[in-house]
Every structure is written in C-alpha cells, then in structure tokens.
PDB file of C-alpha atoms and ligand atoms in Angstrom:
ATOM      1  CA  MET E   1       0.000   0.000   0.000  1.00  0.00           C
ATOM      2  CA  ARG E   2       1.205   3.473  -0.835  1.00  0.00           C
ATOM      3  CA  VAL E   3       0.107   6.506   1.149  1.00  0.00           C
ATOM      4  CA  LEU E   4       0.814   9.968  -0.202  1.00  0.00           C
ATOM      5  CA  CYS E   5       0.800  12.667   2.453  1.00  0.00           C
ATOM      6  CA  ILE E   6       0.779  16.325   1.430  1.00  0.00           C
ATOM      7  CA  GLY E   7       1.907  19.144   3.716  1.00  0.00           C
ATOM      8  CA  ASP E   8      -0.002  22.196   4.805  1.00  0.00           C
ATOM      9  CA  ILE E   9      -2.014  23.680   1.941  1.00  0.00           C
ATOM     10  CA  VAL E  10      -1.729  27.483   2.240  1.00  0.00           C
ATOM     11  CA  GLY E  11      -4.447  29.680   0.762  1.00  0.00           C
ATOM     12  CA  TRP E  12      -6.109  29.331  -2.614  1.00  0.00           C
ATOM     13  CA  PRO E  13      -2.646  29.267  -4.262  1.00  0.00           C
ATOM     14  CA  GLY E  14      -1.946  26.105  -2.243  1.00  0.00           C
ATOM     15  CA  VAL E  15      -5.329  24.560  -3.084  1.00  0.00           C
ATOM     16  CA  LYS E  16      -4.811  25.255  -6.791  1.00  0.00           C
ATOM     17  CA  THR E  17      -1.222  23.925  -6.698  1.00  0.00           C
ATOM     18  CA  PHE E  18      -2.499  20.668  -5.188  1.00  0.00           C
ATOM     19  CA  SER E  19      -5.227  20.434  -7.835  1.00  0.00           C
ATOM     20  CA  ARG E  20      -2.742  20.983 -10.650  1.00  0.00           C
ATOM     21  CA  GLN E  21       0.003  18.670  -9.371  1.00  0.00           C
ATOM     22  CA  ILE E  22      -1.743  15.733  -7.735  1.00  0.00           C
ATOM     23  CA  GLY E  23      -2.628  14.039 -11.033  1.00  0.00           C
ATOM     24  CA  GLY E  24       1.063  13.701 -11.927  1.00  0.00           C
ATOM     25  CA  TYR E  25       1.861  12.095  -8.567  1.00  0.00           C
ATOM     26  CA  LYS E  26      -1.095   9.735  -8.907  1.00  0.00           C
ATOM     27  CA  ARG E  27       0.256   8.544 -12.247  1.00  0.00           C
ATOM     28  CA  LEU E  28       3.807   8.281 -10.890  1.00  0.00           C
ATOM     29  CA  TYR E  29       3.169   6.517  -7.570  1.00  0.00           C
ATOM     30  CA  GLN E  30      -0.409   5.201  -7.834  1.00  0.00           C
ATOM     31  CA  PRO E  31      -1.148   5.913  -4.174  1.00  0.00           C
ATOM     32  CA  ASP E  32      -3.918   3.943  -2.473  1.00  0.00           C
ATOM     33  CA  LEU E  33      -4.609   6.796  -0.076  1.00  0.00           C
ATOM     34  CA  ILE E  34      -3.952  10.547  -0.164  1.00  0.00           C
ATOM     35  CA  VAL E  35      -3.906  12.489   3.118  1.00  0.00           C
ATOM     36  CA  VAL E  36      -3.675  16.276   2.992  1.00  0.00           C
ATOM     37  CA  ASN E  37      -3.266  18.804   5.791  1.00  0.00           C
ATOM     38  CA  GLY E  38      -5.653  21.641   4.983  1.00  0.00           C
ATOM     39  CA  GLU E  39      -5.772  23.796   8.093  1.00  0.00           C
ATOM     40  CA  ASN E  40      -4.276  26.804   6.272  1.00  0.00           C
ATOM     41  CA  ALA E  41      -6.239  26.403   3.026  1.00  0.00           C
ATOM     42  CA  SER E  42      -7.926  29.682   3.878  1.00  0.00           C
ATOM     43  CA  GLY E  43      -4.760  31.305   5.260  1.00  0.00           C
ATOM     44  CA  LEU E  44      -6.169  30.457   8.654  1.00  0.00           C
ATOM     45  CA  GLY E  45      -8.705  27.646   8.628  1.00  0.00           C
ATOM     46  CA  ILE E  46     -10.527  26.106   5.705  1.00  0.00           C
ATOM     47  CA  THR E  47     -13.851  26.828   3.994  1.00  0.00           C
ATOM     48  CA  PRO E  48     -16.283  24.163   2.729  1.00  0.00           C
ATOM     49  CA  GLN E  49     -15.476  25.264  -0.842  1.00  0.00           C
ATOM     50  CA  GLN E  50     -11.750  24.659  -0.309  1.00  0.00           C
ATOM     51  CA  ALA E  51     -12.365  21.286   1.336  1.00  0.00           C
ATOM     52  CA  GLN E  52     -14.608  20.314  -1.584  1.00  0.00           C
ATOM     53  CA  GLU E  53     -11.957  21.274  -4.117  1.00  0.00           C
ATOM     54  CA  LEU E  54      -9.255  19.272  -2.288  1.00  0.00           C
ATOM     55  CA  PHE E  55     -11.546  16.226  -2.126  1.00  0.00           C
ATOM     56  CA  ALA E  56     -12.576  16.616  -5.774  1.00  0.00           C
ATOM     57  CA  SER E  57      -8.905  16.819  -6.820  1.00  0.00           C
ATOM     58  CA  GLY E  58      -7.995  13.576  -5.076  1.00  0.00           C
ATOM     59  CA  ALA E  59      -7.611  14.023  -1.305  1.00  0.00           C
ATOM     60  CA  ASP E  60      -9.112  11.069   0.561  1.00  0.00           C
ATOM     61  CA  VAL E  61      -8.676  12.569   4.026  1.00  0.00           C
ATOM     62  CA  ILE E  62      -8.088  16.204   5.044  1.00  0.00           C
ATOM     63  CA  THR E  63      -6.519  16.839   8.432  1.00  0.00           C
ATOM     64  CA  LEU E  64      -6.553  20.114  10.360  1.00  0.00           C
ATOM     65  CA  GLY E  65      -4.712  21.677  13.299  1.00  0.00           C
ATOM     66  CA  ASN E  66      -4.588  24.667  15.609  1.00  0.00           C
ATOM     67  CA  HIS E  67      -6.473  26.867  13.120  1.00  0.00           C
ATOM     68  CA  ALA E  68      -9.251  24.317  12.507  1.00  0.00           C
ATOM     69  CA  TRP E  69     -12.031  26.723  13.480  1.00  0.00           C
ATOM     70  CA  ALA E  70     -10.744  29.998  12.032  1.00  0.00           C
ATOM     71  CA  ARG E  71     -13.455  29.825   9.360  1.00  0.00           C
ATOM     72  CA  ARG E  72     -16.610  29.058  11.300  1.00  0.00           C
ATOM     73  CA  GLU E  73     -18.516  28.051   8.167  1.00  0.00           C
ATOM     74  CA  ILE E  74     -16.563  24.765   8.344  1.00  0.00           C
ATOM     75  CA  VAL E  75     -18.423  23.730  11.512  1.00  0.00           C
ATOM     76  CA  SER E  76     -21.612  22.531   9.791  1.00  0.00           C
ATOM     77  CA  TYR E  77     -19.541  20.988   6.963  1.00  0.00           C
ATOM     78  CA  ILE E  78     -17.282  18.965   9.285  1.00  0.00           C
ATOM     79  CA  GLU E  79     -20.336  17.517  11.035  1.00  0.00           C
ATOM     80  CA  ARG E  80     -21.367  16.020   7.684  1.00  0.00           C
ATOM     81  CA  SER E  81     -17.919  14.981   6.393  1.00  0.00           C
ATOM     82  CA  SER E  82     -16.243  12.018   8.061  1.00  0.00           C
ATOM     83  CA  ARG E  83     -13.104  12.488   5.943  1.00  0.00           C
ATOM     84  CA  LEU E  84     -12.378  16.008   7.149  1.00  0.00           C
ATOM     85  CA  ILE E  85     -10.876  15.465  10.594  1.00  0.00           C
ATOM     86  CA  ARG E  86      -9.876  17.927  13.313  1.00  0.00           C
ATOM     87  CA  PRO E  87      -7.460  17.352  16.224  1.00  0.00           C
ATOM     88  CA  TYR E  88      -8.498  14.349  18.292  1.00  0.00           C
ATOM     89  CA  ASN E  89      -7.053  15.526  21.592  1.00  0.00           C
ATOM     90  CA  TYR E  90      -9.152  18.558  22.486  1.00  0.00           C
ATOM     91  CA  MET E  91      -9.973  18.801  26.173  1.00  0.00           C
ATOM     92  CA  ALA E  92     -13.495  20.098  25.588  1.00  0.00           C
ATOM     93  CA  PRO E  93     -16.104  18.722  23.165  1.00  0.00           C
ATOM     94  CA  HIS E  94     -15.701  20.021  19.604  1.00  0.00           C
ATOM     95  CA  PRO E  95     -17.621  19.513  16.361  1.00  0.00           C
ATOM     96  CA  GLY E  96     -16.583  16.788  13.956  1.00  0.00           C
ATOM     97  CA  ARG E  97     -14.297  13.838  14.518  1.00  0.00           C
ATOM     98  CA  GLY E  98     -10.593  13.460  15.323  1.00  0.00           C
ATOM     99  CA  TYR E  99     -10.049  10.296  13.331  1.00  0.00           C
ATOM    100  CA  VAL E 100     -11.490   8.200  10.548  1.00  0.00           C
ATOM    101  CA  ILE E 101     -11.146   4.506   9.737  1.00  0.00           C
ATOM    102  CA  LEU E 102     -11.257   3.653   6.040  1.00  0.00           C
ATOM    103  CA  ASP E 103     -11.308   0.462   4.024  1.00  0.00           C
ATOM    104  CA  VAL E 104      -8.294   0.671   1.704  1.00  0.00           C
ATOM    105  CA  GLY E 105      -8.010  -2.351  -0.581  1.00  0.00           C
ATOM    106  CA  GLY E 106      -9.481  -4.638   2.068  1.00  0.00           C
ATOM    107  CA  LYS E 107      -7.306  -3.226   4.896  1.00  0.00           C
ATOM    108  CA  LYS E 108      -8.584  -1.071   7.726  1.00  0.00           C
ATOM    109  CA  VAL E 109      -6.575   2.133   7.840  1.00  0.00           C
ATOM    110  CA  GLY E 110      -7.066   4.695  10.588  1.00  0.00           C
ATOM    111  CA  VAL E 111      -6.071   8.337  10.139  1.00  0.00           C
ATOM    112  CA  VAL E 112      -5.848  10.510  13.239  1.00  0.00           C
ATOM    113  CA  ASN E 113      -5.020  14.190  13.715  1.00  0.00           C
ATOM    114  CA  LEU E 114      -3.196  15.146  16.928  1.00  0.00           C
ATOM    115  CA  LEU E 115      -2.240  18.576  18.207  1.00  0.00           C
ATOM    116  CA  GLY E 116       1.057  19.187  19.997  1.00  0.00           C
ATOM    117  CA  ARG E 117       1.414  21.068  23.268  1.00  0.00           C
ATOM    118  CA  ALA E 118       5.000  22.370  23.271  1.00  0.00           C
ATOM    119  CA  LEU E 119       5.282  26.026  22.136  1.00  0.00           C
ATOM    120  CA  MET E 120       1.629  26.021  21.060  1.00  0.00           C
ATOM    121  CA  ASP E 121      -1.032  28.419  22.362  1.00  0.00           C
ATOM    122  CA  GLU E 122      -3.767  25.814  22.610  1.00  0.00           C
ATOM    123  CA  SER E 123      -3.926  23.537  25.624  1.00  0.00           C
ATOM    124  CA  PRO E 124      -5.098  20.234  24.246  1.00  0.00           C
ATOM    125  CA  ASP E 125      -5.142  16.971  26.116  1.00  0.00           C
ATOM    126  CA  ASN E 126      -1.750  15.269  26.259  1.00  0.00           C
ATOM    127  CA  PRO E 127      -1.361  13.637  22.798  1.00  0.00           C
ATOM    128  CA  PHE E 128       0.643  10.713  24.232  1.00  0.00           C
ATOM    129  CA  TYR E 129      -2.253   9.641  26.454  1.00  0.00           C
ATOM    130  CA  ALA E 130      -4.866  10.484  23.830  1.00  0.00           C
ATOM    131  CA  ILE E 131      -3.317   8.239  21.180  1.00  0.00           C
ATOM    132  CA  ASP E 132      -2.866   5.434  23.741  1.00  0.00           C
ATOM    133  CA  ARG E 133      -6.592   5.539  24.434  1.00  0.00           C
ATOM    134  CA  LEU E 134      -7.470   5.587  20.726  1.00  0.00           C
ATOM    135  CA  LEU E 135      -5.174   2.668  19.853  1.00  0.00           C
ATOM    136  CA  SER E 136      -6.434   0.530  22.703  1.00  0.00           C
ATOM    137  CA  MET E 137     -10.064   1.366  21.833  1.00  0.00           C
ATOM    138  CA  HIS E 138      -9.491  -0.101  18.352  1.00  0.00           C
ATOM    139  CA  GLN E 139      -6.981  -2.805  19.213  1.00  0.00           C
ATOM    140  CA  GLY E 140      -7.115  -5.663  16.701  1.00  0.00           C
ATOM    141  CA  LYS E 141      -9.590  -3.777  14.513  1.00  0.00           C
ATOM    142  CA  VAL E 142      -7.245  -1.505  12.534  1.00  0.00           C
ATOM    143  CA  ASP E 143      -4.424  -2.773  10.305  1.00  0.00           C
ATOM    144  CA  SER E 144      -2.475   0.482  10.024  1.00  0.00           C
ATOM    145  CA  TRP E 145      -2.646   3.833  11.753  1.00  0.00           C
ATOM    146  CA  ILE E 146      -1.561   7.101  10.140  1.00  0.00           C
ATOM    147  CA  VAL E 147      -0.879  10.003  12.508  1.00  0.00           C
ATOM    148  CA  ASP E 148      -0.710  13.665  11.483  1.00  0.00           C
ATOM    149  CA  PHE E 149       1.016  15.297  14.467  1.00  0.00           C
ATOM    150  CA  HIS E 150       0.370  19.011  14.062  1.00  0.00           C
ATOM    151  CA  ALA E 151       3.013  20.435  16.362  1.00  0.00           C
ATOM    152  CA  GLU E 152       5.707  23.095  16.667  1.00  0.00           C
ATOM    153  CA  ALA E 153       8.538  21.446  18.583  1.00  0.00           C
ATOM    154  CA  THR E 154      10.775  18.962  16.778  1.00  0.00           C
ATOM    155  CA  SER E 155      11.488  17.302  20.140  1.00  0.00           C
ATOM    156  CA  GLU E 156       7.794  16.641  20.795  1.00  0.00           C
ATOM    157  CA  LYS E 157       7.439  15.161  17.305  1.00  0.00           C
ATOM    158  CA  TYR E 158      10.451  12.853  17.748  1.00  0.00           C
ATOM    159  CA  ALA E 159       9.292  11.828  21.205  1.00  0.00           C
ATOM    160  CA  LEU E 160       5.873  10.813  19.876  1.00  0.00           C
ATOM    161  CA  PHE E 161       7.537   9.005  16.959  1.00  0.00           C
ATOM    162  CA  HIS E 162       9.653   6.885  19.303  1.00  0.00           C
ATOM    163  CA  TYR E 163       6.691   6.407  21.654  1.00  0.00           C
ATOM    164  CA  LEU E 164       4.577   5.054  18.788  1.00  0.00           C
ATOM    165  CA  ALA E 165       7.311   3.240  16.815  1.00  0.00           C
ATOM    166  CA  GLY E 166       6.074  -0.252  16.044  1.00  0.00           C
ATOM    167  CA  ARG E 167       2.498   0.692  16.950  1.00  0.00           C
ATOM    168  CA  VAL E 168       1.558   2.964  14.018  1.00  0.00           C
ATOM    169  CA  ALA E 169       2.496   2.711  10.337  1.00  0.00           C
ATOM    170  CA  ILE E 170       3.078   6.403   9.641  1.00  0.00           C
ATOM    171  CA  LEU E 171       3.692   9.470  11.760  1.00  0.00           C
ATOM    172  CA  PHE E 172       4.252  12.716   9.914  1.00  0.00           C
ATOM    173  CA  GLY E 173       4.544  16.210  11.296  1.00  0.00           C
ATOM    174  CA  THR E 174       2.777  19.305  10.012  1.00  0.00           C
ATOM    175  CA  HIS E 175       2.441  22.959  11.108  1.00  0.00           C
ATOM    176  CA  THR E 176       6.012  24.276  10.725  1.00  0.00           C
ATOM    177  CA  HIS E 177       5.708  24.471   6.906  1.00  0.00           C
ATOM    178  CA  VAL E 178       9.365  23.714   6.112  1.00  0.00           C
ATOM    179  CA  GLN E 179      10.089  20.201   4.866  1.00  0.00           C
ATOM    180  CA  THR E 180      12.643  18.369   6.987  1.00  0.00           C
ATOM    181  CA  ALA E 181      15.269  16.007   5.554  1.00  0.00           C
ATOM    182  CA  ASP E 182      14.915  13.362   8.275  1.00  0.00           C
ATOM    183  CA  GLU E 183      12.528  10.849   6.711  1.00  0.00           C
ATOM    184  CA  GLN E 184      13.156   7.402   8.167  1.00  0.00           C
ATOM    185  CA  VAL E 185      11.692   4.051   9.133  1.00  0.00           C
ATOM    186  CA  TYR E 186      12.115   2.685  12.664  1.00  0.00           C
ATOM    187  CA  LYS E 187      10.415  -0.461  13.966  1.00  0.00           C
ATOM    188  CA  GLY E 188       8.122  -0.428  10.945  1.00  0.00           C
ATOM    189  CA  THR E 189       6.975   3.159  11.485  1.00  0.00           C
ATOM    190  CA  GLY E 190       7.609   5.692   8.721  1.00  0.00           C
ATOM    191  CA  TYR E 191       8.403   9.188   9.958  1.00  0.00           C
ATOM    192  CA  ILE E 192       9.212  12.730   8.880  1.00  0.00           C
ATOM    193  CA  THR E 193       9.284  15.722  11.242  1.00  0.00           C
ATOM    194  CA  ASP E 194       7.531  18.023   8.769  1.00  0.00           C
ATOM    195  CA  LEU E 195       6.049  17.363   5.334  1.00  0.00           C
ATOM    196  CA  GLY E 196       6.568  20.988   4.311  1.00  0.00           C
ATOM    197  CA  MET E 197       4.090  23.399   2.800  1.00  0.00           C
ATOM    198  CA  THR E 198       2.016  23.489  -0.365  1.00  0.00           C
ATOM    199  CA  GLY E 199       1.753  27.148  -1.244  1.00  0.00           C
ATOM    200  CA  PRO E 200       3.705  30.284  -2.189  1.00  0.00           C
ATOM    201  CA  THR E 201       7.463  29.934  -1.904  1.00  0.00           C
ATOM    202  CA  GLU E 202       8.354  33.653  -1.890  1.00  0.00           C
ATOM    203  CA  SER E 203       6.818  34.048   1.527  1.00  0.00           C
ATOM    204  CA  VAL E 204       7.289  33.606   5.271  1.00  0.00           C
ATOM    205  CA  LEU E 205       5.647  30.206   5.752  1.00  0.00           C
ATOM    206  CA  GLY E 206       3.026  31.225   3.163  1.00  0.00           C
ATOM    207  CA  VAL E 207       2.407  34.762   4.447  1.00  0.00           C
ATOM    208  CA  LYS E 208       3.352  37.987   2.615  1.00  0.00           C
ATOM    209  CA  PRO E 209       6.912  38.668   3.845  1.00  0.00           C
ATOM    210  CA  TYR E 210       6.405  42.368   4.669  1.00  0.00           C
ATOM    211  CA  GLN E 211       3.564  41.486   7.040  1.00  0.00           C
ATOM    212  CA  SER E 212       5.636  38.957   8.945  1.00  0.00           C
ATOM    213  CA  ILE E 213       8.617  41.324   9.051  1.00  0.00           C
ATOM    214  CA  ALA E 214       6.380  44.073  10.457  1.00  0.00           C
ATOM    215  CA  GLY E 215       5.271  41.691  13.190  1.00  0.00           C
ATOM    216  CA  PHE E 216       8.815  40.826  14.212  1.00  0.00           C
ATOM    217  CA  ARG E 217       9.796  44.522  14.085  1.00  0.00           C
ATOM    218  CA  GLY E 218       7.030  45.290  16.550  1.00  0.00           C
ATOM    219  CA  GLU E 219       5.059  47.415  14.111  1.00  0.00           C
ATOM    220  CA  MET E 220       1.285  47.650  13.969  1.00  0.00           C
ATOM    221  CA  ARG E 221      -0.009  44.276  12.805  1.00  0.00           C
ATOM    222  CA  GLU E 222      -2.119  43.703   9.732  1.00  0.00           C
ATOM    223  CA  LYS E 223      -4.275  40.668   9.103  1.00  0.00           C
ATOM    224  CA  PHE E 224      -1.899  38.172   7.498  1.00  0.00           C
ATOM    225  CA  GLU E 225      -2.524  37.460   3.824  1.00  0.00           C
ATOM    226  CA  THR E 226      -1.314  34.587   1.669  1.00  0.00           C
ATOM    227  CA  ALA E 227       1.621  35.643  -0.514  1.00  0.00           C
ATOM    228  CA  ASP E 228       1.483  35.860  -4.297  1.00  0.00           C
ATOM    229  CA  GLY E 229       3.991  34.423  -6.752  1.00  0.00           C
ATOM    230  CA  PRO E 230       5.404  30.980  -7.446  1.00  0.00           C
ATOM    231  CA  THR E 231       4.233  27.959  -5.488  1.00  0.00           C
ATOM    232  CA  ALA E 232       5.418  24.449  -4.664  1.00  0.00           C
ATOM    233  CA  MET E 233       3.934  21.246  -3.329  1.00  0.00           C
ATOM    234  CA  ASN E 234       5.654  19.259  -0.557  1.00  0.00           C
ATOM    235  CA  GLY E 235       4.962  15.967   1.126  1.00  0.00           C
ATOM    236  CA  ALA E 236       6.074  12.372   1.414  1.00  0.00           C
ATOM    237  CA  LEU E 237       5.141   8.981   0.023  1.00  0.00           C
ATOM    238  CA  PHE E 238       5.058   6.081   2.497  1.00  0.00           C
ATOM    239  CA  GLU E 239       5.197   2.479   1.264  1.00  0.00           C
ATOM    240  CA  LEU E 240       3.621  -0.103   3.540  1.00  0.00           C
ATOM    241  CA  ASP E 241       4.131  -3.872   3.515  1.00  0.00           C
ATOM    242  CA  ALA E 242       1.263  -6.356   3.513  1.00  0.00           C
ATOM    243  CA  ASP E 243       1.611  -6.650   7.309  1.00  0.00           C
ATOM    244  CA  GLY E 244       0.831  -2.938   7.639  1.00  0.00           C
ATOM    245  CA  SER E 245       4.314  -1.781   8.591  1.00  0.00           C
ATOM    246  CA  CYS E 246       6.192   0.908   6.687  1.00  0.00           C
ATOM    247  CA  ARG E 247       9.215  -0.068   4.618  1.00  0.00           C
ATOM    248  CA  LYS E 248      10.133   3.155   2.799  1.00  0.00           C
ATOM    249  CA  VAL E 249       9.630   6.920   2.892  1.00  0.00           C
ATOM    250  CA  ILE E 250      10.195   9.121  -0.152  1.00  0.00           C
ATOM    251  CA  ARG E 251      10.106  12.906   0.222  1.00  0.00           C
ATOM    252  CA  ILE E 252       8.412  14.794  -2.562  1.00  0.00           C
ATOM    253  CA  SER E 253       8.843  18.457  -3.432  1.00  0.00           C
ATOM    254  CA  SER E 254       7.961  20.121  -6.700  1.00  0.00           C
ATOM    255  CA  ALA E 255       7.757  23.702  -7.867  1.00  0.00           C
ATOM    256  CA  ASP E 256       4.556  24.481  -9.695  1.00  0.00           C
TER     257      ASP E 256
HETATM  258 FE1  FE2 L 301      -0.833  25.040  12.254  1.00  0.00          FE
END
C-alpha cells in the first residue's frame, strides 16, 4: 500500500497547486490513499469550498490543526464529512471527529489528527495519552494507523515518533511548513518531522513577507494574507508492507 501525504495547503494558491500537481503524482506513484493537511487552506482555517476542491482533486482525508475553526462556516460541513478530521485531543467537546477509519483495498486504515502542546497556544489533552486511548479502543480492529502530528517542537514530534514506533504505520509532522530532511523508518513506522508546505514559496511560511517582518519589528499588525507568486507542493510517500508496517519513505517536493 502506498500513502501519499501532502503538507499544509496554504491559501487558494496552495489549493490550486495541489489540484494541478496531484494528477502527476497519482500517475507516478499510484497511491492507495492521499492524506492532505488543509488547516491553512484559507490562510487560517478552511472553507467548505476549499475542502470540496481538495476532495474533488484527489484528497481522501483532510486533516486540520490549531487553526481548525478559524473559518466558522466549516463547523456545519465537518459535522457532515467524516473524511475532514480535526485534532483528536481537544480537552473540551468540539464539532466533527478526530479520526477516521477507512477500508483501503481490504485493509482497515485509521487516520488521526493530533495537536502538539510544546510552544503552542492551545492547551489540548496530552497527545501521548490520547493516542494510547485511541489505539487501545481499536486494538485488533485496525491494520495500520496514520498520525498527522500538528506540532511546533521537533522534540515533541520525535518523542511521539519513538513512543509510537512499532504501533503505528506512519507518523508525519505538520504545522512548521518547512520540509525536513529526516525521513526514516524505525520499527516499521515511517516518519518525517515536517512534510513541508504546499503554497507560495516567496513568503514567510506562506504569508506575505512584509507582514511577517512588520510583526517581528514590533510594528502595527495587519491581518496576514497569503503571498502571491510561485508555489510548490511538498509531502512524502510512504510504502507499507502487507503486514501494515512501513518499509520506505520518499520525500516529494515540486515547484509548480
Ligand atoms: Fe498550524
């Protein structure tokens, strides 16, 4: 089984880049499942229209993150869409679901979205305990788990990777928007600290540079806007064996 995971889609430029490029990757790798992080599809958050376009272009599951609710119109949509998932480890009740279990070629594949706690403003439930509960709830009923760990700190991502090594098939990081060169397989778990971003490259993590610079200079803040100009798509392909463990990770990165 091949699982193609695409990093944070930023703004309409990111959505359109995914739509234009995904067909080429489907022909090249013939993925059985495509998982896309879409929490920045609207700059902050995602609209139903953007989710629909990502699904129509080929995404099987869209994951979210700390900005899941920035566009409130997604609330009624997420209640109806089992394949758009928000972080699983909120403390308080939230709309939608934090994971989905799909039938992929006769195998049960679970995809879960977790939010990190280190250097993040949100205070979710501890992701280590949350994933333990989820895995034990479905013990023996899921062949492979895929975890999108939406987190800031590299250390928290590595710690969760080693905590889950041998228990999940894939753990990829999102949120920091810069692809890391540390893809690896350990105890049958495929890992990369960050998939990277799908969006404008002449930017600060997708945002117009002058706006980010103004923020760091302590000037009056504007509402961040997605940058213009050239774009790229980033992610990773994970190859799983018949027993559900990962054997290979291939980073992908392509200018549009
Ligand atoms: Fe994020």
